[in-house]
Amino acid sequence: MAKYAHQTPILIAIDCIIFGFDGERLKLLLIQRGIEPEMHKWSLMGGFVNAKESLDEAANNILKKLTGLEGVYMEQLQAFGAVYRDPGDRIVSVAYFALIDIHQYEQQLSQEYHAEWFELDKVPPLIFDHNDMVDTARKKLRYKAALHPILFELLPEKFTIPQLQSLYEGIYDSVFDKRNFSRKLLSTGLLIKQKDKDKLNSKKGAFYYVLDKGKYQENFHAFLNLIPNPDHLQFV
Amino acid sequence: MAKYAHQTPILIAIDCIIFGFDGERLKLLLIQRGIEPEMHKWSLMGGFVNAKESLDEAANNILKKLTGLEGVYMEQLQAFGAVYRDPGDRIVSVAYFALIDIHQYEQQLSQEYHAEWFELDKVPPLIFDHNDMVDTARKKLRYKAALHPILFELLPEKFTIPQLQSLYEGIYDSVFDKRNFSRKLLSTGLLIKQKDKDKLNSKKGAFYYVLDKGKYQENFHAFLNLIPNPDHLQFV
């Protein structure tokens, strides 16, 4: 504290918001808090930043320690800094988020940890401002989904339109009309129909599609037309 | 420090990134740093967060103290937290940014403060990671500009196409072909041509336009086609 001796240091925490898609539903990973205040309540995965860790390093270390998850690419959301956000002390928390394929990380999660996946519309009340953090992260996901192929990264190489619709509905917290969604989606010209069908999830079956990645790069905002309401795109 | 006594507190700073448009060029507001280390070098407007201030309050207080600017709506960009980013101590900085109409704030700035506007392509080397902060903020502006009418908020009620082009070129750090830009812009159907011309900036003069705000709300992503290269849209 040599140079800036008259300044007050503040505790800095990290909170990790991990969204996951299991092919059916968009979910959120939560744990039960292990310390006071608010012990045993549902919480994002959180912890303190040490003096010798960058924020990114701290985020990865905390996620690993609390859930076993490794190698998850998290992106910083923003810092949350209301004075009384944590009743235990003045703490500024830097939130990180990721959207992962649940199946890909099943093994890492399943062992000794008690992290649980909750469907997004069944998330319980969380400690402190964690529900706000989740809402803010969802808004950022909407932005990302509008301009980037992140949603396709969560789907298997070939996927059905109902699968893609379910993912969009989770992100946009909306229910879309099936025929409209399908029509708009196919009108982008960016999906290539396959010959085979998924027959597990309906009697009639649903054709598989793959993304035309070359065309997608050239015309990445064709998918914007899928978004029903610009109000869902308020900038965070 | 009752509840979390074994944790190490860290200094938290704020840095303010103020972009401005003067009707001609996109600019960045800078000051010369008043303390060691790096005294007198060009810097964003920065300072420390006190224990009793939220991050948002600290940002407003610091901006006012260093530049006189009040009532500027700043948005949080993100926290910058590399361990050695400031050679004076371990400091996590939360960056805020805004894009303002320079003329609107001329009076507040002009008096006792020594803040200076720099054209974006003439920004000098800044202290610490401030150039990174500026780059990150520019990327976020590109995102916002793609999905929101923020650019129009910086223009007078009626504006010329060369004015709008100059603003887009500043945000996207690109030079656009005049005829293409104009053609694509008008093809959105969202601009209403006026009867009078701006004759100050060219012999031939340039017609004034106004934004059709009603249509804009309905079809806000028509302007996305103005963006020449998706690579400029990498998410921050």
Tab-separated table of C-alpha atoms in Angstrom, chain A residues 1-233:
chain	number	residue	atom	x	y	z
A	1	MET	CA	0.000	0.000	0.000
A	2	ALA	CA	2.976	2.283	-0.524
A	3	LYS	CA	1.842	4.596	-3.312
A	4	TYR	CA	-1.828	4.962	-2.494
A	5	ALA	CA	-1.617	4.718	1.307
A	6	HIS	CA	-4.602	6.929	2.125
A	7	GLN	CA	-7.104	4.834	0.123
A	8	THR	CA	-9.509	2.275	1.604
A	9	PRO	CA	-9.254	-1.226	0.187
A	10	ILE	CA	-12.476	-3.173	-0.376
A	11	LEU	CA	-13.201	-6.903	-0.566
A	12	ILE	CA	-13.656	-8.165	-4.110
A	13	ALA	CA	-15.641	-11.308	-4.850
A	14	ILE	CA	-16.422	-13.267	-7.988
A	15	ASP	CA	-19.779	-14.853	-8.787
A	16	CYS	CA	-20.119	-17.392	-11.593
A	17	ILE	CA	-23.321	-17.679	-13.614
A	18	ILE	CA	-23.327	-20.971	-15.521
A	19	PHE	CA	-26.159	-21.501	-17.969
A	20	GLY	CA	-26.466	-24.903	-19.554
A	21	PHE	CA	-28.503	-26.481	-22.332
A	22	ASP	CA	-29.262	-30.201	-22.227
A	23	GLY	CA	-30.861	-30.410	-25.665
A	24	GLU	CA	-34.277	-29.718	-24.165
A	25	ARG	CA	-34.144	-26.869	-21.696
A	26	LEU	CA	-31.981	-23.945	-20.691
A	27	LYS	CA	-30.828	-24.300	-17.081
A	28	LEU	CA	-28.842	-22.510	-14.388
A	29	LEU	CA	-26.260	-24.103	-12.092
A	30	LEU	CA	-26.598	-23.295	-8.372
A	31	ILE	CA	-25.072	-24.346	-5.088
A	32	GLN	CA	-26.063	-24.017	-1.460
A	33	ARG	CA	-23.931	-21.386	0.206
A	34	GLY	CA	-21.421	-22.813	2.669
A	35	ILE	CA	-20.731	-19.754	4.864
A	36	GLU	CA	-22.601	-17.162	6.901
A	37	PRO	CA	-24.461	-14.905	6.263
A	38	GLU	CA	-27.228	-16.714	4.365
A	39	MET	CA	-25.668	-20.166	4.878
A	40	HIS	CA	-27.448	-23.027	3.045
A	41	LYS	CA	-29.420	-20.671	0.790
A	42	TRP	CA	-29.219	-21.080	-3.002
A	43	SER	CA	-26.425	-19.089	-4.527
A	44	LEU	CA	-24.277	-18.598	-7.592
A	45	MET	CA	-20.795	-20.047	-7.235
A	46	GLY	CA	-18.888	-17.308	-5.437
A	47	GLY	CA	-15.673	-16.580	-3.595
A	48	PHE	CA	-13.066	-13.921	-2.918
A	49	VAL	CA	-10.306	-12.608	-5.177
A	50	ASN	CA	-6.837	-13.008	-3.703
A	51	ALA	CA	-4.219	-10.286	-4.072
A	52	LYS	CA	-2.147	-12.451	-6.434
A	53	GLU	CA	-4.901	-13.585	-8.798
A	54	SER	CA	-6.318	-11.769	-11.784
A	55	LEU	CA	-10.118	-11.614	-11.908
A	56	ASP	CA	-10.201	-14.208	-14.698
A	57	GLU	CA	-7.983	-16.581	-12.729
A	58	ALA	CA	-10.067	-16.129	-9.594
A	59	ALA	CA	-13.239	-16.925	-11.553
A	60	ASN	CA	-11.791	-20.170	-12.898
A	61	ASN	CA	-10.411	-21.200	-9.509
A	62	ILE	CA	-13.687	-20.538	-7.715
A	63	LEU	CA	-15.773	-22.403	-10.286
A	64	LYS	CA	-13.444	-25.385	-10.128
A	65	LYS	CA	-13.331	-25.455	-6.346
A	66	LEU	CA	-17.113	-25.335	-5.947
A	67	THR	CA	-18.289	-27.482	-8.844
A	68	GLY	CA	-15.339	-29.387	-10.313
A	69	LEU	CA	-15.896	-27.667	-13.658
A	70	GLU	CA	-12.703	-26.958	-15.578
A	71	GLY	CA	-12.002	-25.425	-18.945
A	72	VAL	CA	-15.321	-23.576	-19.120
A	73	TYR	CA	-14.885	-20.378	-21.109
A	74	MET	CA	-16.432	-17.718	-18.912
A	75	GLU	CA	-16.839	-14.135	-19.962
A	76	GLN	CA	-16.961	-11.231	-17.576
A	77	LEU	CA	-20.421	-9.764	-17.211
A	78	GLN	CA	-19.799	-6.692	-15.038
A	79	ALA	CA	-19.061	-5.636	-11.477
A	80	PHE	CA	-21.907	-5.298	-8.979
A	81	GLY	CA	-21.101	-2.613	-6.460
A	82	ALA	CA	-24.070	-1.375	-4.434
A	83	VAL	CA	-22.798	-0.461	-0.959
A	84	TYR	CA	-25.027	-2.828	1.026
A	85	ARG	CA	-25.370	-5.690	-1.450
A	86	ASP	CA	-23.797	-8.155	1.026
A	87	PRO	CA	-24.905	-7.755	4.659
A	88	GLY	CA	-21.611	-9.300	5.845
A	89	ASP	CA	-19.364	-6.494	4.607
A	90	ARG	CA	-18.760	-4.056	1.766
A	91	ILE	CA	-18.016	-6.336	-1.135
A	92	VAL	CA	-17.825	-5.554	-4.823
A	93	SER	CA	-18.579	-8.658	-6.852
A	94	VAL	CA	-17.437	-9.211	-10.416
A	95	ALA	CA	-19.846	-11.572	-12.169
A	96	TYR	CA	-18.744	-14.009	-14.871
A	97	PHE	CA	-20.992	-16.098	-17.086
A	98	ALA	CA	-20.926	-18.983	-19.511
A	99	LEU	CA	-23.376	-21.033	-21.546
A	100	ILE	CA	-22.385	-24.687	-21.809
A	101	ASP	CA	-23.565	-27.987	-23.212
A	102	ILE	CA	-24.652	-29.823	-20.071
A	103	HIS	CA	-23.875	-33.275	-21.450
A	104	GLN	CA	-20.295	-32.306	-22.201
A	105	TYR	CA	-19.575	-31.533	-18.548
A	106	GLU	CA	-21.735	-34.192	-16.899
A	107	GLN	CA	-18.789	-36.254	-15.704
A	108	GLN	CA	-16.963	-33.355	-14.086
A	109	LEU	CA	-20.050	-32.281	-12.172
A	110	SER	CA	-21.474	-35.581	-11.061
A	111	GLN	CA	-18.976	-36.667	-8.416
A	112	GLU	CA	-18.340	-35.039	-5.081
A	113	TYR	CA	-20.024	-31.690	-5.714
A	114	HIS	CA	-23.524	-30.646	-4.804
A	115	ALA	CA	-24.136	-28.198	-7.597
A	116	GLU	CA	-27.612	-28.537	-9.114
A	117	TRP	CA	-29.156	-27.535	-12.431
A	118	PHE	CA	-32.429	-25.577	-12.232
A	119	GLU	CA	-34.702	-24.862	-15.173
A	120	LEU	CA	-34.581	-21.129	-15.789
A	121	ASP	CA	-38.224	-20.560	-14.939
A	122	LYS	CA	-37.834	-22.531	-11.710
A	123	VAL	CA	-34.842	-20.736	-10.252
A	124	PRO	CA	-35.387	-20.255	-6.484
A	125	PRO	CA	-34.827	-16.920	-4.720
A	126	LEU	CA	-31.060	-16.445	-4.525
A	127	ILE	CA	-28.930	-14.669	-1.921
A	128	PHE	CA	-28.027	-10.971	-2.134
A	129	ASP	CA	-28.280	-9.549	-5.671
A	130	HIS	CA	-27.699	-12.888	-7.400
A	131	ASN	CA	-31.104	-12.879	-9.110
A	132	ASP	CA	-30.196	-9.489	-10.613
A	133	MET	CA	-26.928	-10.920	-11.808
A	134	VAL	CA	-28.744	-13.773	-13.524
A	135	ASP	CA	-31.176	-11.355	-15.193
A	136	THR	CA	-28.334	-9.174	-16.412
A	137	ALA	CA	-26.497	-12.196	-17.786
A	138	ARG	CA	-29.630	-13.340	-19.613
A	139	LYS	CA	-29.910	-9.957	-21.276
A	140	LYS	CA	-26.323	-10.182	-22.390
A	141	LEU	CA	-26.960	-13.672	-23.772
A	142	ARG	CA	-29.804	-12.237	-25.839
A	143	TYR	CA	-27.418	-9.745	-27.350
A	144	LYS	CA	-24.843	-12.369	-28.059
A	145	ALA	CA	-27.403	-14.715	-29.512
A	146	ALA	CA	-28.640	-11.970	-31.813
A	147	LEU	CA	-25.255	-11.342	-33.358
A	148	HIS	CA	-23.325	-14.561	-32.947
A	149	PRO	CA	-23.634	-18.240	-33.581
A	150	ILE	CA	-23.305	-19.111	-29.905
A	151	LEU	CA	-26.613	-20.898	-29.894
A	152	PHE	CA	-25.474	-23.293	-32.568
A	153	GLU	CA	-22.408	-24.162	-30.543
A	154	LEU	CA	-24.712	-25.652	-27.934
A	155	LEU	CA	-26.501	-27.911	-30.333
A	156	PRO	CA	-25.195	-31.161	-31.730
A	157	GLU	CA	-23.835	-31.068	-35.291
A	158	LYS	CA	-27.305	-32.016	-36.520
A	159	PHE	CA	-30.340	-30.797	-34.659
A	160	THR	CA	-34.084	-30.459	-35.072
A	161	ILE	CA	-36.086	-27.263	-35.325
A	162	PRO	CA	-37.951	-27.999	-32.069
A	163	GLN	CA	-34.557	-28.218	-30.324
A	164	LEU	CA	-33.439	-24.879	-31.705
A	165	GLN	CA	-36.808	-23.327	-30.835
A	166	SER	CA	-36.540	-24.550	-27.260
A	167	LEU	CA	-33.123	-22.927	-26.933
A	168	TYR	CA	-34.348	-19.621	-28.387
A	169	GLU	CA	-37.371	-19.697	-26.102
A	170	GLY	CA	-35.114	-20.202	-23.088
A	171	ILE	CA	-32.861	-17.311	-24.017
A	172	TYR	CA	-35.671	-14.915	-24.897
A	173	ASP	CA	-37.982	-16.061	-22.133
A	174	SER	CA	-40.787	-16.272	-24.678
A	175	VAL	CA	-42.992	-18.834	-26.316
A	176	PHE	CA	-42.833	-18.665	-30.114
A	177	ASP	CA	-45.457	-19.848	-32.527
A	178	LYS	CA	-44.155	-23.114	-34.004
A	179	ARG	CA	-45.131	-22.510	-37.604
A	180	ASN	CA	-43.871	-18.931	-37.641
A	181	PHE	CA	-40.609	-19.845	-36.028
A	182	SER	CA	-40.011	-22.673	-38.433
A	183	ARG	CA	-40.941	-20.551	-41.459
A	184	LYS	CA	-38.705	-17.650	-40.462
A	185	LEU	CA	-35.868	-19.949	-39.581
A	186	LEU	CA	-35.946	-21.772	-42.901
A	187	SER	CA	-36.328	-18.512	-44.821
A	188	THR	CA	-32.835	-17.512	-43.693
A	189	GLY	CA	-31.498	-20.124	-46.107
A	190	LEU	CA	-28.811	-20.996	-43.597
A	191	LEU	CA	-30.011	-24.435	-42.568
A	192	ILE	CA	-29.415	-27.556	-44.622
A	193	LYS	CA	-32.092	-30.232	-44.317
A	194	GLN	CA	-30.843	-33.770	-43.710
A	195	LYS	CA	-32.451	-36.971	-44.919
A	196	ASP	CA	-32.998	-38.518	-41.510
A	197	LYS	CA	-35.433	-37.713	-38.731
A	198	ASP	CA	-35.388	-37.632	-34.954
A	199	LYS	CA	-38.203	-40.023	-34.053
A	200	LEU	CA	-37.648	-40.147	-30.314
A	201	ASN	CA	-39.451	-36.936	-29.386
A	202	SER	CA	-42.615	-37.141	-31.508
A	203	LYS	CA	-44.585	-39.686	-33.484
A	204	LYS	CA	-44.304	-37.817	-36.748
A	205	GLY	CA	-40.597	-37.212	-36.201
A	206	ALA	CA	-38.630	-34.054	-36.910
A	207	PHE	CA	-36.070	-33.709	-39.679
A	208	TYR	CA	-32.516	-32.999	-38.696
A	209	TYR	CA	-30.766	-29.906	-39.988
A	210	VAL	CA	-27.185	-28.677	-40.014
A	211	LEU	CA	-26.011	-25.078	-40.088
A	212	ASP	CA	-24.455	-23.909	-43.348
A	213	LYS	CA	-21.409	-22.405	-41.672
A	214	GLY	CA	-19.988	-20.744	-44.768
A	215	LYS	CA	-23.204	-18.895	-45.537
A	216	TYR	CA	-23.660	-18.146	-41.862
A	217	GLN	CA	-20.386	-16.212	-41.739
A	218	GLU	CA	-21.473	-14.089	-44.677
A	219	ASN	CA	-24.961	-13.384	-43.484
A	220	PHE	CA	-24.771	-13.685	-39.744
A	221	HIS	CA	-27.632	-11.347	-38.980
A	222	ALA	CA	-30.262	-13.224	-40.931
A	223	PHE	CA	-31.223	-14.805	-37.632
A	224	LEU	CA	-32.106	-11.444	-36.162
A	225	ASN	CA	-35.495	-11.754	-37.778
A	226	LEU	CA	-36.263	-14.577	-35.392
A	227	ILE	CA	-36.336	-12.185	-32.501
A	228	PRO	CA	-39.919	-11.250	-31.919
A	229	ASN	CA	-39.591	-8.123	-29.867
A	230	PRO	CA	-36.862	-5.527	-29.763
A	231	ASP	CA	-37.857	-4.755	-26.168
A	232	HIS	CA	-36.194	-7.974	-25.203
A	233	LEU	CA	-33.005	-6.437	-26.424
